[in-house]
Short mmCIF file of N, CA and C in Angstrom, two decimals:
data_model
loop_
_atom_site.label_atom_id
_atom_site.label_comp_id
_atom_site.label_asym_id
_atom_site.label_seq_id
_atom_site.Cartn_x
_atom_site.Cartn_y
_atom_site.Cartn_z
N MET G 1 98.31 202.16 -141.58
CA MET G 1 97.70 203.82 -140.15
C MET G 1 99.78 203.73 -140.52
N THR G 2 100.82 204.82 -140.41
CA THR G 2 101.87 205.13 -140.35
C THR G 2 102.17 206.41 -139.05
N ILE G 3 103.51 205.80 -138.81
CA ILE G 3 103.29 206.29 -137.37
C ILE G 3 105.02 207.47 -137.94
N ARG G 4 104.58 209.21 -138.09
CA ARG G 4 106.04 209.60 -137.98
C ARG G 4 105.98 210.81 -136.85
N LYS G 5 106.99 211.67 -136.97
CA LYS G 5 107.69 212.95 -136.19
C LYS G 5 106.31 214.12 -136.64
N ALA G 6 105.56 214.61 -136.19
CA ALA G 6 104.93 215.65 -137.15
C ALA G 6 105.87 217.33 -137.47
N THR G 7 105.77 217.54 -137.68
CA THR G 7 106.23 218.72 -138.31
C THR G 7 105.28 220.35 -138.40
N VAL G 8 106.19 220.86 -137.80
CA VAL G 8 104.83 222.31 -137.82
C VAL G 8 103.55 222.64 -139.45
N ALA G 9 104.17 222.33 -140.85
CA ALA G 9 103.03 221.96 -141.54
C ALA G 9 101.59 220.83 -141.04
N ASP G 10 101.33 220.11 -140.07
CA ASP G 10 100.75 219.38 -139.44
C ASP G 10 100.12 220.41 -138.42
N ASN G 11 100.22 221.33 -137.51
CA ASN G 11 100.19 222.02 -136.58
C ASN G 11 98.50 222.07 -136.70
N GLN G 12 97.37 222.71 -137.80
CA GLN G 12 96.47 222.05 -138.13
C GLN G 12 95.26 221.24 -137.98
N ALA G 13 95.95 220.65 -138.99
CA ALA G 13 95.31 219.39 -138.52
C ALA G 13 95.38 218.64 -136.53
N ILE G 14 95.99 218.78 -136.59
CA ILE G 14 96.82 218.41 -134.49
C ILE G 14 95.76 219.10 -134.02
N THR G 15 95.81 220.73 -134.18
CA THR G 15 94.18 221.33 -133.33
C THR G 15 92.82 220.94 -134.13
N GLN G 16 92.76 220.63 -135.50
CA GLN G 16 91.47 220.41 -135.71
C GLN G 16 90.59 219.07 -134.47
N LEU G 17 92.18 217.84 -134.36
CA LEU G 17 91.71 216.58 -134.09
C LEU G 17 91.29 217.16 -132.51
N PHE G 18 92.87 217.69 -132.04
CA PHE G 18 92.51 218.51 -130.29
C PHE G 18 90.77 218.35 -130.27
N TYR G 19 90.37 219.55 -131.16
CA TYR G 19 89.36 220.50 -130.49
C TYR G 19 88.65 219.65 -130.77
N GLU G 20 88.21 218.31 -131.99
CA GLU G 20 87.52 217.27 -131.75
C GLU G 20 87.19 216.66 -131.34
N THR G 21 88.25 216.30 -130.66
CA THR G 21 87.91 214.99 -129.93
C THR G 21 87.87 214.77 -128.77
N ILE G 22 87.98 216.89 -127.64
CA ILE G 22 87.95 216.30 -126.84
C ILE G 22 85.64 217.85 -126.96
N THR G 23 85.39 217.69 -128.06
CA THR G 23 83.89 217.94 -127.81
C THR G 23 82.73 217.09 -128.15
N SER G 24 83.76 216.20 -128.82
CA SER G 24 82.68 214.56 -128.98
C SER G 24 83.27 213.52 -128.00
N VAL G 25 84.83 213.10 -127.60
CA VAL G 25 84.76 212.70 -126.87
C VAL G 25 84.06 211.93 -124.92
N ASN G 26 85.37 213.70 -124.61
CA ASN G 26 85.65 213.72 -123.54
C ASN G 26 84.35 214.87 -123.27
N VAL G 27 83.61 214.76 -124.15
CA VAL G 27 81.49 215.68 -123.34
C VAL G 27 80.82 214.71 -122.32
N ARG G 28 81.91 212.62 -122.47
CA ARG G 28 81.67 212.56 -121.16
C ARG G 28 81.64 212.37 -119.65
N ASP G 29 82.79 212.83 -119.92
CA ASP G 29 83.09 212.81 -118.72
C ASP G 29 83.82 214.28 -118.20
N TYR G 30 82.95 215.53 -118.89
CA TYR G 30 83.17 216.89 -118.14
C TYR G 30 82.19 217.63 -119.22
N ASP G 31 82.05 218.70 -117.79
CA ASP G 31 80.54 219.47 -118.24
C ASP G 31 80.86 220.13 -118.54
N ALA G 32 80.09 221.40 -119.07
CA ALA G 32 80.06 222.57 -120.98
C ALA G 32 80.77 222.94 -120.39
N GLN G 33 81.04 223.88 -119.33
CA GLN G 33 82.05 225.01 -119.33
C GLN G 33 83.62 223.98 -119.47
N GLN G 34 83.99 223.27 -118.45
CA GLN G 34 85.38 222.40 -118.50
C GLN G 34 85.09 222.07 -120.11
N ILE G 35 84.50 221.17 -120.86
CA ILE G 35 84.87 221.22 -122.34
C ILE G 35 85.21 222.43 -123.69
N VAL G 36 84.53 223.64 -122.88
CA VAL G 36 84.25 224.97 -123.36
C VAL G 36 86.03 225.34 -123.27
N THR G 37 86.23 225.52 -121.80
CA THR G 37 87.52 226.18 -121.54
C THR G 37 88.69 225.67 -122.33
N TRP G 38 88.73 223.49 -122.02
CA TRP G 38 89.63 223.41 -122.94
C TRP G 38 89.93 223.01 -124.52
N ALA G 39 88.68 223.10 -125.02
CA ALA G 39 88.83 222.67 -126.33
C ALA G 39 89.38 224.11 -127.08
N SER G 40 88.46 225.26 -126.43
CA SER G 40 89.74 226.27 -126.24
C SER G 40 91.76 226.67 -126.29
N SER G 41 92.35 225.78 -126.61
CA SER G 41 93.82 225.73 -126.21
C SER G 41 93.66 225.34 -127.85
N ALA G 42 93.10 224.70 -128.83
CA ALA G 42 93.08 224.60 -130.03
C ALA G 42 93.41 225.88 -130.36
N GLU G 43 93.08 227.52 -129.71
CA GLU G 43 93.06 228.57 -130.66
C GLU G 43 94.75 229.18 -130.83
N ASN G 44 95.27 228.75 -129.71
CA ASN G 44 96.60 228.95 -129.74
C ASN G 44 97.77 228.55 -130.27
N LYS G 45 97.62 228.86 -131.70
CA LYS G 45 98.93 227.91 -132.68
C LYS G 45 100.42 227.87 -132.44
N GLY G 46 100.84 229.42 -131.98
CA GLY G 46 101.43 229.43 -131.62
C GLY G 46 102.58 228.47 -130.37
N PHE G 47 101.26 228.11 -129.18
CA PHE G 47 101.79 227.07 -128.40
C PHE G 47 101.67 225.93 -129.42
N TRP G 48 100.82 225.90 -130.08
CA TRP G 48 101.25 223.98 -130.84
C TRP G 48 102.62 224.26 -131.06
N GLN G 49 102.87 224.80 -132.10
CA GLN G 49 103.97 224.59 -132.69
C GLN G 49 105.39 224.78 -132.76
N GLU G 50 104.82 225.94 -130.99
CA GLU G 50 106.37 226.03 -130.21
C GLU G 50 106.64 224.07 -129.63
N GLN G 51 105.39 223.45 -129.63
CA GLN G 51 105.55 222.20 -128.83
C GLN G 51 106.26 220.82 -129.87
N ILE G 52 105.57 220.93 -131.04
CA ILE G 52 105.58 220.37 -132.25
C ILE G 52 107.64 220.70 -131.93
N GLU G 53 108.35 221.58 -131.63
CA GLU G 53 109.41 222.16 -132.34
C GLU G 53 110.46 221.43 -130.97
N LYS G 54 109.99 221.57 -130.06
CA LYS G 54 110.57 221.22 -128.54
C LYS G 54 110.40 219.95 -128.41
N GLN G 55 109.33 219.31 -128.75
CA GLN G 55 109.34 217.62 -127.77
C GLN G 55 109.42 216.48 -128.94
N TYR G 56 109.20 214.95 -128.32
CA TYR G 56 109.44 214.25 -129.78
C TYR G 56 107.80 214.36 -129.67
N PHE G 57 107.07 214.49 -131.26
CA PHE G 57 105.77 214.96 -130.93
C PHE G 57 105.54 213.47 -132.24
N ILE G 58 104.60 212.93 -131.85
CA ILE G 58 104.27 211.71 -133.51
C ILE G 58 103.17 212.92 -133.64
N ILE G 59 102.80 211.86 -134.81
CA ILE G 59 102.00 211.49 -135.67
C ILE G 59 101.47 209.89 -135.90
N ALA G 60 100.49 210.04 -135.82
CA ALA G 60 99.01 208.17 -136.88
C ALA G 60 98.76 209.42 -137.57
N GLU G 61 99.08 208.28 -139.07
CA GLU G 61 97.86 209.00 -140.02
C GLU G 61 97.58 208.03 -140.96
N ASN G 62 96.42 208.06 -141.89
CA ASN G 62 96.45 207.24 -143.14
C ASN G 62 96.56 207.51 -144.35
N ASP G 63 95.62 207.11 -145.86
CA ASP G 63 96.02 208.22 -146.81
C ASP G 63 95.22 209.40 -146.95
N GLU G 64 94.15 209.26 -146.39
CA GLU G 64 93.25 209.91 -145.89
C GLU G 64 93.13 211.48 -144.76
N TYR G 65 93.60 211.27 -143.74
CA TYR G 65 94.13 212.31 -142.55
C TYR G 65 94.30 211.47 -141.04
N LEU G 66 94.68 212.27 -139.95
CA LEU G 66 95.63 212.48 -138.76
C LEU G 66 94.55 211.76 -137.40
N LEU G 67 95.01 210.74 -137.14
CA LEU G 67 94.60 209.59 -136.79
C LEU G 67 94.71 209.89 -135.25
N GLY G 68 95.77 209.79 -135.11
CA GLY G 68 95.69 210.80 -133.69
C GLY G 68 97.35 211.29 -133.61
N PHE G 69 98.08 212.27 -132.62
CA PHE G 69 98.75 212.66 -132.19
C PHE G 69 99.41 212.76 -129.90
N ALA G 70 100.79 212.01 -130.19
CA ALA G 70 101.38 212.27 -129.05
C ALA G 70 102.51 212.70 -129.03
N SER G 71 102.61 212.92 -127.44
CA SER G 71 104.42 213.74 -127.65
C SER G 71 104.68 213.22 -126.42
N LEU G 72 106.42 213.45 -126.00
CA LEU G 72 107.23 213.40 -124.79
C LEU G 72 107.71 214.47 -124.55
N THR G 73 108.32 214.27 -123.90
CA THR G 73 109.40 215.05 -124.11
C THR G 73 110.85 215.30 -122.98
N VAL G 74 112.13 215.64 -123.38
CA VAL G 74 113.09 214.98 -123.34
C VAL G 74 113.26 214.12 -120.99
N ASP G 75 112.80 214.74 -120.49
CA ASP G 75 112.48 214.05 -119.62
C ASP G 75 111.48 213.08 -119.04
N GLY G 76 110.54 212.66 -119.98
CA GLY G 76 109.62 211.67 -120.08
C GLY G 76 108.48 211.80 -119.49
N TYR G 77 107.84 213.08 -120.19
CA TYR G 77 106.63 213.34 -119.16
C TYR G 77 106.03 213.55 -120.77
N LEU G 78 104.60 212.57 -120.68
CA LEU G 78 104.13 212.14 -122.06
C LEU G 78 102.57 213.31 -121.98
N ASP G 79 103.15 213.91 -122.57
CA ASP G 79 102.03 215.75 -123.01
C ASP G 79 101.02 215.23 -123.46
N PHE G 80 100.58 214.79 -124.89
CA PHE G 80 99.98 214.64 -125.46
C PHE G 80 99.94 213.49 -125.61
N MET G 81 98.45 212.75 -125.90
CA MET G 81 98.13 211.83 -126.17
C MET G 81 96.35 211.30 -126.59
N TYR G 82 96.00 212.13 -128.08
CA TYR G 82 94.99 212.54 -128.83
C TYR G 82 94.25 211.14 -129.26
N VAL G 83 93.52 210.75 -129.87
CA VAL G 83 93.07 209.80 -130.71
C VAL G 83 91.60 211.05 -131.98
N HIS G 84 91.90 210.18 -133.00
CA HIS G 84 90.32 211.04 -133.79
C HIS G 84 89.11 210.10 -132.84
N LYS G 85 88.88 211.09 -132.91
CA LYS G 85 86.91 211.04 -132.80
C LYS G 85 86.43 209.52 -133.29
N ASN G 86 86.79 209.41 -134.31
CA ASN G 86 85.74 208.60 -134.83
C ASN G 86 86.50 207.51 -135.35
N HIS G 87 87.34 207.22 -134.33
CA HIS G 87 89.35 206.02 -134.45
C HIS G 87 89.43 205.36 -133.59
N GLN G 88 88.42 205.58 -132.16
CA GLN G 88 88.84 205.51 -130.66
C GLN G 88 88.80 203.44 -130.50
N LYS G 89 89.64 203.39 -129.87
CA LYS G 89 89.41 202.17 -129.36
C LYS G 89 89.62 200.90 -130.85
N GLN G 90 90.74 201.83 -130.97
CA GLN G 90 91.19 200.68 -132.90
C GLN G 90 92.68 200.27 -132.73
N GLY G 91 93.04 201.06 -131.81
CA GLY G 91 95.28 200.44 -131.63
C GLY G 91 95.20 201.26 -131.94
N ILE G 92 94.82 202.27 -132.04
CA ILE G 92 96.06 204.09 -131.92
C ILE G 92 96.63 204.25 -131.73
N ALA G 93 96.47 204.24 -130.00
CA ALA G 93 96.93 204.48 -129.21
C ALA G 93 97.89 204.30 -128.80
N SER G 94 97.04 202.84 -128.77
CA SER G 94 98.28 202.40 -128.22
C SER G 94 99.92 201.40 -129.67
N ALA G 95 99.38 202.38 -130.73
CA ALA G 95 100.78 202.46 -131.82
C ALA G 95 101.05 203.37 -130.77
N LEU G 96 100.60 204.45 -131.02
CA LEU G 96 101.33 205.93 -130.45
C LEU G 96 102.03 205.75 -128.98
N LEU G 97 101.87 204.83 -128.01
CA LEU G 97 102.50 204.83 -127.03
C LEU G 97 103.45 203.84 -126.75
N GLY G 98 103.16 202.68 -127.80
CA GLY G 98 104.54 201.76 -128.81
C GLY G 98 106.00 202.50 -129.22
N ASN G 99 105.69 203.90 -129.92
CA ASN G 99 106.81 204.35 -130.60
C ASN G 99 106.88 206.09 -129.37
N ILE G 100 106.23 206.06 -128.79
CA ILE G 100 106.91 207.33 -126.97
C ILE G 100 107.52 205.94 -126.86
N LEU G 101 106.79 204.84 -125.56
CA LEU G 101 108.75 204.20 -125.43
C LEU G 101 109.58 204.09 -126.00
N THR G 102 109.40 203.09 -127.30
CA THR G 102 110.82 203.61 -128.07
C THR G 102 111.70 204.25 -128.52
N GLU G 103 110.88 204.77 -128.26
CA GLU G 103 111.78 207.41 -127.69
C GLU G 103 112.56 207.22 -126.43
N ALA G 104 111.53 206.89 -125.47
CA ALA G 104 111.80 207.12 -123.47
C ALA G 104 113.13 205.70 -123.11
N ASN G 105 113.13 204.98 -124.48
CA ASN G 105 114.24 203.17 -124.24
C ASN G 105 115.16 204.24 -125.23
N ARG G 106 115.52 205.21 -125.91
CA ARG G 106 116.28 205.39 -127.19
C ARG G 106 117.09 206.79 -126.14
N LEU G 107 116.23 207.12 -125.12
CA LEU G 107 116.52 208.69 -123.60
C LEU G 107 117.32 208.31 -122.80
N ASN G 108 117.02 206.37 -122.48
CA ASN G 108 117.76 206.01 -121.61
C ASN G 108 117.00 206.55 -119.98
N LEU G 109 115.65 206.69 -120.24
CA LEU G 109 114.41 207.05 -119.36
C LEU G 109 114.12 205.49 -118.95
N THR G 110 113.62 205.93 -117.58
CA THR G 110 113.25 204.84 -116.95
C THR G 110 112.41 205.33 -116.68
N LYS G 111 111.31 205.93 -116.54
CA LYS G 111 109.79 206.53 -116.39
C LYS G 111 109.51 207.25 -117.16
N ILE G 112 107.45 206.97 -117.49
CA ILE G 112 106.92 208.38 -117.95
C ILE G 112 106.15 208.58 -117.51
N TRP G 113 105.06 209.71 -117.55
CA TRP G 113 104.67 210.27 -116.68
C TRP G 113 103.49 211.40 -117.12
N THR G 114 102.37 210.73 -116.87
CA THR G 114 101.06 212.28 -117.67
C THR G 114 100.37 212.84 -116.86
N ASP G 115 99.62 213.49 -117.28
CA ASP G 115 98.76 214.19 -116.31
C ASP G 115 96.83 213.61 -117.67
N ALA G 116 97.09 212.49 -116.61
CA ALA G 116 95.44 212.06 -117.14
C ALA G 116 94.36 212.46 -117.41
N SER G 117 93.60 212.81 -117.81
CA SER G 117 91.86 213.02 -118.07
C SER G 117 91.86 212.21 -117.04
N ILE G 118 89.47 212.17 -117.02
CA ILE G 118 89.00 211.18 -116.06
C ILE G 118 89.08 210.17 -117.77
N THR G 119 88.69 210.56 -118.85
CA THR G 119 88.73 210.05 -119.95
C THR G 119 90.13 208.55 -120.07
N ALA G 120 91.10 209.54 -120.04
CA ALA G 120 92.02 209.22 -120.36
C ALA G 120 92.82 207.91 -119.43
N ARG G 121 91.72 207.62 -118.50
CA ARG G 121 92.85 206.66 -117.40
C ARG G 121 92.83 205.32 -117.40
N PRO G 122 91.57 204.75 -117.70
CA PRO G 122 91.24 203.35 -118.47
C PRO G 122 92.38 203.19 -118.94
N PHE G 123 92.81 203.67 -120.45
CA PHE G 123 93.63 203.28 -120.84
C PHE G 123 95.13 203.06 -120.46
N PHE G 124 95.04 203.85 -119.80
CA PHE G 124 96.55 204.50 -119.04
C PHE G 124 96.07 202.93 -117.54
N LEU G 125 95.73 202.96 -117.09
CA LEU G 125 95.18 202.11 -116.34
C LEU G 125 95.58 200.39 -116.80
N ASN G 126 95.24 200.28 -118.25
CA ASN G 126 94.94 198.92 -119.56
C ASN G 126 96.80 198.81 -119.49
N LYS G 127 97.89 199.93 -119.69
CA LYS G 127 98.72 199.65 -119.94
C LYS G 127 99.60 199.86 -118.95
N GLY G 128 99.37 199.30 -117.98
CA GLY G 128 100.32 199.07 -116.80
C GLY G 128 100.29 200.56 -115.99
N PHE G 129 100.44 201.97 -116.94
CA PHE G 129 100.63 202.42 -115.68
C PHE G 129 99.91 202.68 -114.04
N ILE G 130 100.04 203.71 -113.56
CA ILE G 130 99.92 203.69 -112.35
C ILE G 130 99.42 204.88 -111.64
N ILE G 131 98.05 205.29 -110.83
CA ILE G 131 97.95 206.65 -110.74
C ILE G 131 98.64 206.92 -109.03
N GLU G 132 99.29 208.33 -109.79
CA GLU G 132 100.54 208.32 -108.58
C GLU G 132 99.15 209.36 -107.49
N LYS G 133 99.12 210.59 -108.61
CA LYS G 133 97.90 211.39 -106.99
C LYS G 133 96.83 211.85 -107.92
N ILE G 134 95.61 212.26 -107.45
CA ILE G 134 94.62 212.54 -108.24
C ILE G 134 94.64 214.46 -107.54
N TYR G 135 94.29 215.62 -108.53
CA TYR G 135 94.16 217.16 -108.18
C TYR G 135 93.73 217.31 -108.68
N THR G 136 93.68 218.97 -108.49
CA THR G 136 92.27 220.17 -109.05
C THR G 136 93.11 219.98 -110.01
N LYS G 137 93.18 220.55 -111.33
CA LYS G 137 94.44 221.15 -111.82
C LYS G 137 92.95 222.65 -112.78
N ILE G 138 93.06 223.69 -112.20
CA ILE G 138 92.60 225.51 -112.61
C ILE G 138 93.16 225.79 -113.40
N SER G 139 92.38 225.83 -114.85
CA SER G 139 92.59 226.25 -116.31
C SER G 139 91.60 227.83 -116.39
N LYS G 140 92.02 228.56 -116.85
CA LYS G 140 91.18 229.37 -117.49
C LYS G 140 89.71 229.59 -115.71
N GLU G 141 90.22 229.85 -114.38
CA GLU G 141 89.48 229.70 -113.34
C GLU G 141 88.54 228.57 -114.02
N VAL G 142 88.49 227.36 -114.30
CA VAL G 142 87.91 226.10 -114.34
C VAL G 142 88.59 224.89 -113.67
N ALA G 143 87.91 224.60 -113.01
CA ALA G 143 88.35 223.28 -112.64
C ALA G 143 88.58 221.95 -113.08
N PHE G 144 88.95 221.18 -112.97
CA PHE G 144 89.44 220.40 -113.55
C PHE G 144 90.02 218.54 -113.12
N GLU G 145 89.22 217.55 -112.46
CA GLU G 145 90.21 216.58 -111.91
C GLU G 145 90.85 216.34 -113.22
N ASN G 146 92.85 215.83 -112.64
CA ASN G 146 93.32 215.39 -113.22
C ASN G 146 93.89 214.16 -112.18
N ALA G 147 94.91 213.26 -113.31
CA ALA G 147 95.73 212.13 -112.20
C ALA G 147 96.99 212.59 -113.01
N ILE G 148 98.15 211.69 -111.43
CA ILE G 148 99.12 211.99 -112.73
C ILE G 148 100.05 211.10 -112.31
N MET G 149 100.03 210.38 -113.94
CA MET G 149 100.28 208.58 -113.74
C MET G 149 100.97 208.09 -114.30
N GLY G 150 101.83 207.52 -114.09
CA GLY G 150 103.92 206.43 -114.08
C GLY G 150 103.08 205.41 -114.42
N LEU G 151 104.29 205.29 -115.31
CA LEU G 151 104.68 203.66 -115.98
C LEU G 151 106.47 203.43 -115.59
N LYS G 152 106.73 202.53 -115.06
CA LYS G 152 108.61 202.48 -114.67
C LYS G 152 108.79 201.13 -115.31
N PHE G 153 109.27 200.82 -116.07
CA PHE G 153 109.70 200.27 -117.20
C PHE G 153 111.27 200.40 -117.60
#
């Protein structure tokens, strides 16, 4: 597995992985309407290109395909963390998070935070993140339970 900075050329693979992970993995924690709404964000290629260009956006890949991706803003927001549906619980998210923490240290940050889905919360709790707030997020008139989670270092 190799971790590298994403480029706009990775946009299609990133949005495909995003869509497939939500529709295959997150279905255990969300209803059909929530899944359709969440996964539809993959269609906005311009949005994804902008995130790749303006954030510290990394991908994990092997010789065949994309295994996962993560991103960090300059103020410490861990915006994205997704792992391929067929490669869950294989250390990919941990490797991505390690790389993100290295970048956070380079930026002299003392904390990173994320909006964690129900599915992602156990991973983040296991890595030392603390739930700071649970709230309802509305996207396209559909409600989602999210949690703001932070990690100080």
